[in-house]
XYZ file of N, CA and C in Angstrom:
531
model
N -59.385 -75.511 -117.404
C -58.788 -74.199 -117.540
C -59.867 -73.201 -117.960
N -59.828 -72.033 -117.354
C -60.811 -71.009 -117.661
C -60.427 -70.262 -118.920
N -61.405 -69.934 -119.727
C -61.136 -69.097 -120.892
C -61.867 -67.782 -120.703
N -61.157 -66.701 -120.814
C -61.774 -65.396 -120.635
C -61.919 -65.031 -119.176
N -62.380 -63.828 -118.949
C -62.470 -63.318 -117.592
C -63.854 -63.438 -117.002
N -64.850 -63.753 -117.807
C -66.200 -63.849 -117.258
C -66.866 -62.492 -117.193
N -68.027 -62.481 -116.638
C -68.815 -61.264 -116.552
C -68.863 -60.798 -115.107
N -68.626 -59.525 -114.921
C -68.679 -58.961 -113.570
C -70.052 -58.327 -113.381
N -70.757 -58.762 -112.353
C -72.076 -58.219 -112.061
C -72.130 -57.806 -110.601
N -73.023 -56.901 -110.268
C -73.122 -56.480 -108.861
C -73.525 -57.649 -107.959
N -73.011 -57.643 -106.746
C -73.400 -58.650 -105.764
C -74.789 -58.324 -105.239
N -75.545 -59.357 -104.970
C -76.840 -59.137 -104.341
C -76.592 -58.850 -102.871
N -77.367 -57.976 -102.307
C -77.200 -57.617 -100.905
C -78.540 -57.762 -100.192
N -78.462 -58.059 -98.921
C -79.655 -58.155 -98.087
C -79.697 -56.984 -97.132
N -80.865 -56.465 -96.917
C -81.045 -55.422 -95.917
C -81.001 -56.073 -94.539
N -80.619 -55.311 -93.537
C -80.526 -55.839 -92.168
C -81.866 -56.419 -91.725
N -82.945 -55.779 -92.100
C -84.261 -56.279 -91.696
C -84.529 -57.663 -92.285
N -84.072 -57.903 -93.522
C -84.238 -59.218 -94.146
C -83.406 -60.273 -93.417
N -82.202 -59.894 -93.045
C -81.322 -60.815 -92.313
C -81.947 -61.158 -90.968
N -82.471 -60.152 -90.283
C -83.069 -60.380 -88.964
C -84.263 -61.323 -89.042
N -85.060 -61.227 -90.105
C -86.213 -62.109 -90.259
C -85.796 -63.567 -90.392
N -84.614 -63.808 -90.970
C -84.170 -65.173 -91.242
C -82.937 -65.540 -90.405
N -82.729 -64.825 -89.310
C -81.526 -65.000 -88.497
C -81.333 -66.447 -88.032
N -82.377 -67.071 -87.530
C -82.259 -68.453 -87.050
C -81.880 -69.397 -88.183
N -82.487 -69.206 -89.332
C -82.188 -70.034 -90.504
C -80.718 -69.870 -90.909
N -80.255 -68.626 -90.956
C -78.865 -68.363 -91.329
C -77.895 -68.930 -90.293
N -78.260 -68.868 -89.036
C -77.435 -69.414 -87.960
C -77.243 -70.928 -88.155
N -78.327 -71.622 -88.455
C -78.276 -73.067 -88.677
C -77.404 -73.381 -89.893
N -77.593 -72.644 -90.973
C -76.807 -72.856 -92.196
C -75.319 -72.621 -91.906
N -75.019 -71.566 -91.178
C -73.627 -71.264 -90.843
C -72.977 -72.377 -90.043
N -73.670 -72.852 -89.019
C -73.119 -73.941 -88.205
C -72.936 -75.216 -89.017
N -73.865 -75.484 -89.937
C -73.728 -76.662 -90.811
C -72.467 -76.550 -91.663
N -72.216 -75.363 -92.205
C -71.029 -75.154 -93.037
C -69.739 -75.281 -92.218
N -69.766 -74.801 -90.977
C -68.600 -74.930 -90.099
C -68.365 -76.400 -89.761
N -69.425 -77.105 -89.420
C -69.306 -78.545 -89.118
C -68.727 -79.320 -90.311
N -69.076 -78.891 -91.510
C -68.613 -79.557 -92.728
C -67.181 -79.152 -93.090
N -66.575 -78.246 -92.302
C -65.203 -77.826 -92.557
C -65.052 -76.865 -93.716
N -66.129 -76.198 -94.098
C -66.109 -75.334 -95.267
C -65.860 -73.863 -94.946
N -65.649 -73.541 -93.649
C -65.491 -72.145 -93.236
C -64.138 -71.947 -92.574
N -63.501 -70.828 -92.888
C -62.265 -70.412 -92.220
C -62.361 -68.920 -91.959
N -61.484 -68.406 -91.107
C -61.463 -66.983 -90.794
C -60.124 -66.393 -91.215
N -60.158 -65.128 -91.605
C -58.946 -64.390 -91.949
C -58.872 -63.190 -91.020
N -57.741 -63.052 -90.342
C -57.516 -61.939 -89.423
C -56.463 -61.024 -90.023
N -56.830 -59.774 -90.273
C -55.894 -58.800 -90.817
C -55.174 -58.147 -89.643
N -53.964 -58.615 -89.357
C -53.245 -58.218 -88.145
C -51.887 -57.610 -88.457
N -51.801 -56.854 -89.542
C -50.518 -56.268 -89.929
C -50.186 -54.977 -89.228
N -51.149 -54.413 -88.488
C -50.953 -53.092 -87.896
C -50.220 -53.109 -86.572
N -49.641 -51.973 -86.286
C -48.961 -51.762 -85.009
C -49.883 -50.954 -84.105
N -49.632 -51.022 -82.811
C -50.489 -50.340 -81.835
C -50.098 -48.903 -81.565
N -49.551 -48.219 -82.554
C -49.035 -46.865 -82.384
C -50.088 -45.918 -81.805
N -51.299 -45.929 -82.365
C -52.351 -45.031 -81.875
C -52.823 -45.409 -80.479
N -52.502 -46.645 -80.061
C -52.852 -47.093 -78.709
C -51.717 -46.811 -77.725
N -50.639 -46.205 -78.234
C -49.500 -45.892 -77.378
C -48.549 -47.067 -77.203
N -48.540 -47.990 -78.157
C -47.710 -49.183 -78.062
C -46.888 -49.343 -79.338
N -45.682 -49.844 -79.189
C -44.839 -50.146 -80.341
C -45.004 -51.593 -80.793
N -45.828 -52.349 -80.097
C -46.057 -53.761 -80.400
C -47.205 -53.891 -81.407
N -47.376 -55.081 -81.999
C -48.541 -55.300 -82.861
C -49.839 -54.988 -82.110
N -50.783 -54.416 -82.825
C -52.042 -53.978 -82.217
C -52.734 -55.097 -81.435
N -52.716 -56.309 -81.951
C -53.385 -57.435 -81.293
C -52.783 -57.823 -79.961
N -51.576 -57.354 -79.684
C -50.922 -57.654 -78.413
C -51.316 -56.656 -77.323
N -52.110 -55.660 -77.678
C -52.506 -54.636 -76.719
C -53.400 -55.252 -75.641
N -53.103 -54.936 -74.404
C -53.837 -55.465 -73.253
C -55.030 -54.547 -72.968
N -56.242 -55.061 -73.162
C -57.459 -54.288 -72.925
C -58.145 -54.697 -71.616
N -57.500 -55.584 -70.851
C -58.092 -56.080 -69.613
C -58.157 -55.018 -68.531
N -59.175 -55.121 -67.694
C -59.329 -54.206 -66.566
C -58.927 -54.906 -65.273
N -59.491 -56.066 -65.028
C -59.191 -56.785 -63.786
C -58.205 -57.942 -64.000
N -57.883 -58.222 -65.251
C -56.907 -59.261 -65.589
C -56.362 -58.951 -66.970
N -55.247 -59.581 -67.312
C -54.701 -59.403 -68.654
C -55.677 -59.979 -69.674
N -55.970 -59.205 -70.705
C -56.841 -59.636 -71.792
C -56.376 -58.907 -73.047
N -55.869 -59.651 -73.995
C -55.279 -59.071 -75.191
C -56.275 -59.094 -76.344
N -56.116 -58.155 -77.270
C -57.023 -58.099 -78.421
C -57.016 -59.431 -79.175
N -55.822 -60.008 -79.405
C -55.771 -61.319 -80.068
C -56.569 -62.360 -79.281
N -56.471 -62.315 -77.974
C -57.186 -63.268 -77.120
C -58.696 -63.115 -77.282
N -59.170 -61.879 -77.338
C -60.610 -61.638 -77.536
C -61.080 -62.251 -78.853
N -60.290 -62.073 -79.906
C -60.661 -62.616 -81.213
C -60.660 -64.142 -81.199
N -59.649 -64.729 -80.573
C -59.598 -66.192 -80.464
C -60.782 -66.697 -79.634
N -61.132 -65.988 -78.564
C -62.286 -66.390 -77.746
C -63.568 -66.395 -78.576
N -63.720 -65.413 -79.464
C -64.896 -65.384 -80.339
C -64.929 -66.604 -81.252
N -63.767 -66.970 -81.800
C -63.694 -68.157 -82.660
C -63.994 -69.413 -81.850
N -63.466 -69.475 -80.623
C -63.719 -70.649 -79.787
C -65.200 -70.772 -79.451
N -65.909 -69.676 -79.279
C -67.364 -69.731 -79.056
C -68.064 -70.389 -80.244
N -67.652 -70.006 -81.449
C -68.257 -70.561 -82.662
C -67.904 -72.039 -82.808
N -66.649 -72.384 -82.551
C -66.245 -73.779 -82.708
C -66.890 -74.660 -81.641
N -67.109 -74.105 -80.469
C -67.804 -74.870 -79.420
C -69.255 -75.137 -79.849
N -69.900 -74.122 -80.398
C -71.295 -74.279 -80.833
C -71.414 -75.263 -81.991
N -70.401 -75.294 -82.855
C -70.466 -76.164 -84.036
C -69.860 -77.539 -83.784
N -68.998 -77.632 -82.783
C -68.305 -78.893 -82.533
C -67.152 -79.141 -83.492
N -66.708 -78.109 -84.203
C -65.634 -78.279 -85.179
C -64.730 -77.049 -85.170
N -63.429 -77.275 -85.210
C -62.479 -76.159 -85.294
C -62.446 -75.612 -86.710
N -62.134 -74.333 -86.818
C -61.972 -73.714 -88.135
C -60.541 -73.205 -88.251
N -60.073 -73.160 -89.470
C -58.741 -72.623 -89.733
C -58.784 -71.106 -89.594
N -57.726 -70.553 -89.000
C -57.572 -69.110 -88.859
C -56.305 -68.709 -89.597
N -56.456 -67.834 -90.567
C -55.334 -67.308 -91.335
C -55.052 -65.895 -90.824
N -53.843 -65.681 -90.312
C -53.476 -64.405 -89.699
C -52.491 -63.682 -90.609
N -52.929 -62.556 -91.175
C -52.052 -61.756 -92.024
C -51.266 -60.782 -91.153
N -49.965 -60.924 -91.181
C -49.070 -60.029 -90.444
C -48.361 -59.124 -91.447
N -47.417 -58.346 -90.973
C -46.609 -57.503 -91.851
C -45.139 -57.835 -91.630
N -44.295 -57.364 -92.528
C -42.852 -57.540 -92.337
C -42.447 -57.028 -90.959
N -43.070 -55.939 -90.561
C -42.691 -55.257 -89.325
C -43.118 -56.017 -88.070
N -44.244 -56.723 -88.113
C -44.749 -57.322 -86.868
C -44.869 -58.841 -86.887
N -44.462 -59.495 -87.966
C -44.652 -60.941 -88.077
C -43.994 -61.705 -86.933
N -42.712 -61.478 -86.699
C -42.004 -62.249 -85.683
C -42.612 -62.044 -84.300
N -42.956 -60.798 -83.977
C -43.551 -60.513 -82.663
C -44.919 -61.175 -82.531
N -45.728 -61.144 -83.602
C -47.070 -61.738 -83.561
C -46.992 -63.250 -83.399
N -46.179 -63.899 -84.228
C -46.043 -65.356 -84.148
C -45.501 -65.745 -82.767
N -44.510 -65.019 -82.293
C -43.932 -65.295 -80.966
C -44.949 -65.132 -79.853
N -45.798 -64.114 -79.957
C -46.814 -63.860 -78.940
C -47.837 -64.989 -78.897
N -48.286 -65.432 -80.065
C -49.225 -66.556 -80.108
C -48.607 -67.791 -79.462
N -47.338 -68.072 -79.777
C -46.661 -69.234 -79.190
C -46.519 -69.063 -77.684
N -46.096 -67.871 -77.251
C -45.921 -67.594 -75.816
C -47.224 -67.785 -75.049
N -48.333 -67.399 -75.644
C -49.649 -67.487 -74.996
C -50.352 -68.803 -75.324
N -49.601 -69.766 -75.879
C -50.143 -71.074 -76.223
C -51.418 -70.956 -77.082
N -51.348 -70.022 -78.028
C -52.441 -69.795 -78.982
C -53.778 -69.538 -78.282
N -53.697 -69.046 -77.055
C -54.893 -68.714 -76.255
C -55.845 -69.897 -76.160
N -55.268 -71.108 -76.145
C -56.072 -72.313 -75.987
C -56.660 -72.845 -77.277
N -56.297 -72.249 -78.411
C -56.793 -72.733 -79.705
C -55.755 -73.681 -80.294
N -56.208 -74.658 -81.072
C -55.320 -75.649 -81.658
C -54.373 -74.985 -82.666
N -53.059 -75.000 -82.392
C -52.106 -74.342 -83.309
C -52.079 -74.936 -84.711
N -52.554 -76.163 -84.876
C -52.616 -76.754 -86.217
C -53.622 -76.025 -87.111
N -54.487 -75.240 -86.494
C -55.513 -74.501 -87.237
C -55.178 -73.016 -87.387
N -53.984 -72.610 -86.965
C -53.582 -71.207 -87.057
C -52.421 -71.106 -88.035
N -52.574 -70.252 -89.048
C -51.595 -70.114 -90.121
C -51.260 -68.639 -90.315
N -49.987 -68.315 -90.308
C -49.535 -66.937 -90.469
C -49.003 -66.725 -91.879
N -49.285 -65.564 -92.434
C -48.705 -65.170 -93.715
C -48.456 -63.668 -93.683
N -47.476 -63.244 -94.464
C -47.055 -61.843 -94.436
C -47.703 -61.078 -95.588
N -48.204 -59.911 -95.254
C -48.840 -59.021 -96.215
C -47.810 -58.552 -97.249
N -48.218 -58.527 -98.513
C -47.347 -58.030 -99.578
C -47.081 -56.541 -99.403
N -45.960 -56.132 -99.929
C -45.608 -54.715 -99.941
C -45.808 -54.196 -101.364
N -46.094 -52.906 -101.477
C -46.295 -52.278 -102.780
C -45.485 -50.984 -102.811
N -45.072 -50.551 -103.996
C -44.341 -49.291 -104.078
C -45.197 -48.142 -103.534
N -44.573 -47.267 -102.771
C -45.276 -46.095 -102.221
C -45.158 -44.948 -103.219
N -46.277 -44.255 -103.438
C -46.268 -43.140 -104.391
C -47.140 -42.008 -103.879
N -46.953 -40.842 -104.495
C -47.814 -39.714 -104.147
C -49.105 -39.804 -104.962
N -49.976 -38.811 -104.815
C -51.279 -38.851 -105.497
C -51.159 -38.747 -107.015
N -50.008 -38.292 -107.504
C -49.797 -38.184 -108.952
C -49.100 -39.411 -109.529
N -48.848 -40.406 -108.691
C -48.210 -41.627 -109.163
C -46.691 -41.597 -109.128
N -46.114 -40.519 -108.613
C -44.651 -40.434 -108.518
C -44.201 -41.335 -107.365
N -43.282 -42.253 -107.675
C -42.811 -43.226 -106.699
C -41.859 -42.559 -105.713
N -42.061 -42.835 -104.435
C -41.164 -42.343 -103.398
C -39.924 -43.219 -103.342
N -38.804 -42.595 -103.017
C -37.567 -43.338 -102.839
C -37.191 -43.323 -101.363
N -36.824 -44.483 -100.862
C -36.351 -44.592 -99.480
C -34.914 -44.076 -99.412
N -34.156 -44.438 -100.436
C -32.807 -43.931 -100.652
C -32.679 -43.727 -102.151
N -31.615 -43.111 -102.606
C -31.480 -42.809 -104.043
C -31.601 -44.045 -104.910
N -31.265 -45.189 -104.384
C -31.247 -46.434 -105.159
C -32.375 -47.394 -104.781
N -33.245 -47.003 -103.820
C -34.237 -47.946 -103.300
C -35.639 -47.342 -103.291
N -36.572 -48.039 -103.946
C -37.972 -47.594 -103.959
C -38.582 -47.831 -102.586
N -39.305 -46.858 -102.092
C -39.997 -46.984 -100.809
C -41.241 -47.849 -100.994
N -41.478 -48.717 -100.044
C -42.662 -49.574 -100.110
C -43.481 -49.436 -98.834
N -44.726 -49.825 -98.939
C -45.619 -49.859 -97.773
C -46.548 -51.054 -97.953
N -47.215 -51.493 -96.871
C -48.140 -52.630 -97.004
C -49.197 -52.348 -98.073
N -49.612 -53.403 -98.772
C -50.544 -53.233 -99.891
C -51.984 -52.982 -99.450
N -52.224 -52.840 -98.160
C -53.548 -52.486 -97.674
C -54.424 -53.703 -97.432
N -55.526 -53.484 -96.727
C -56.423 -54.590 -96.403
C -57.009 -55.243 -97.643
N -57.127 -54.489 -98.728
C -57.662 -55.042 -99.966
C -56.744 -56.077 -100.595
N -55.492 -56.127 -100.145
C -54.548 -57.076 -100.695
C -54.455 -58.375 -99.927
N -55.398 -58.629 -99.024
C -55.307 -59.824 -98.179
C -55.327 -61.112 -98.996
N -56.153 -61.167 -100.042
C -56.280 -62.412 -100.793
C -55.015 -62.692 -101.598
N -54.497 -61.677 -102.268
C -53.269 -61.894 -103.043
C -52.102 -62.211 -102.109
N -52.081 -61.607 -100.927
C -51.036 -61.915 -99.937
C -51.185 -63.353 -99.439
N -52.418 -63.775 -99.245
C -52.685 -65.145 -98.828
C -52.198 -66.136 -99.880
N -52.485 -65.822 -101.132
C -52.058 -66.694 -102.226
C -50.533 -66.762 -102.277
N -49.891 -65.615 -102.207
C -48.430 -65.571 -102.280
C -47.807 -66.323 -101.105
N -48.473 -66.303 -99.956
C -47.971 -66.980 -98.768
C -48.264 -68.474 -98.742
N -48.877 -69.011 -99.794
C -49.145 -70.441 -99.876
C -50.375 -70.899 -99.107
N -51.167 -69.967 -98.621
C -52.328 -70.324 -97.804
C -53.462 -70.946 -98.611
N -53.525 -70.651 -99.908
C -54.625 -71.203 -100.706
C -54.502 -72.710 -100.870
N -53.283 -73.241 -100.716
C -53.119 -74.700 -100.711
C -53.862 -75.308 -99.521
N -53.765 -74.656 -98.368
C -54.466 -75.126 -97.166
C -55.978 -75.039 -97.389
N -56.412 -73.927 -97.982
C -57.840 -73.740 -98.280
C -58.329 -74.867 -99.193
N -57.614 -75.107 -100.267
C -58.015 -76.130 -101.252
C -57.957 -77.528 -100.634
N -56.856 -77.838 -99.970
C -56.671 -79.184 -99.413
C -57.715 -79.542 -98.351
N -58.280 -78.528 -97.701
C -59.263 -78.748 -96.644
C -60.693 -78.521 -97.098
N -60.909 -78.228 -98.371
C -62.259 -78.040 -98.892
C -62.963 -76.802 -98.349
N -62.187 -75.788 -97.979
C -62.767 -74.545 -97.445
C -63.379 -73.744 -98.594
N -64.612 -73.332 -98.397
C -65.320 -72.560 -99.420
C -65.627 -71.132 -98.983
N -65.615 -70.877 -97.680
C -66.014 -69.579 -97.149
C -64.906 -69.002 -96.272
N -64.453 -67.798 -96.603
C -63.457 -67.099 -95.786
C -64.094 -65.844 -95.227
């Protein structure tokens, strides 16, 4: 059991030029970690495609020119490239919203997870938080009901925990998200 909160210190950062100098080394280290099952991906997919002119989840938007190609499919293809290079599948945690969860899960099933192993795809719903103005006054949806909105991309970890996803992380020895 932990006692106290610990000390918060700034994270060390690398300049792009430093990363480029050691790119091959980092590539090898990354693939080793994937092969060891220590890496997973988190996809923040709670948004709707409203700005794209669609009422569906943003990831369902078709960006194909000569064939159907969906945003979710492009992301899965990127993961499949990495898993092919490493020889090991990685877990994908997909954060949806109350508004788009059913459509997103249904779309993945309909598209057969775009050829990715469904045992490695896990959906969880983003937490909601009370909506307020800049002065902290809470908005009401109705006289008796507080208005809520998604807790934002910064809430992905707490939403993951609430959705039971950290059990999967722990049980599989995942260290990197």
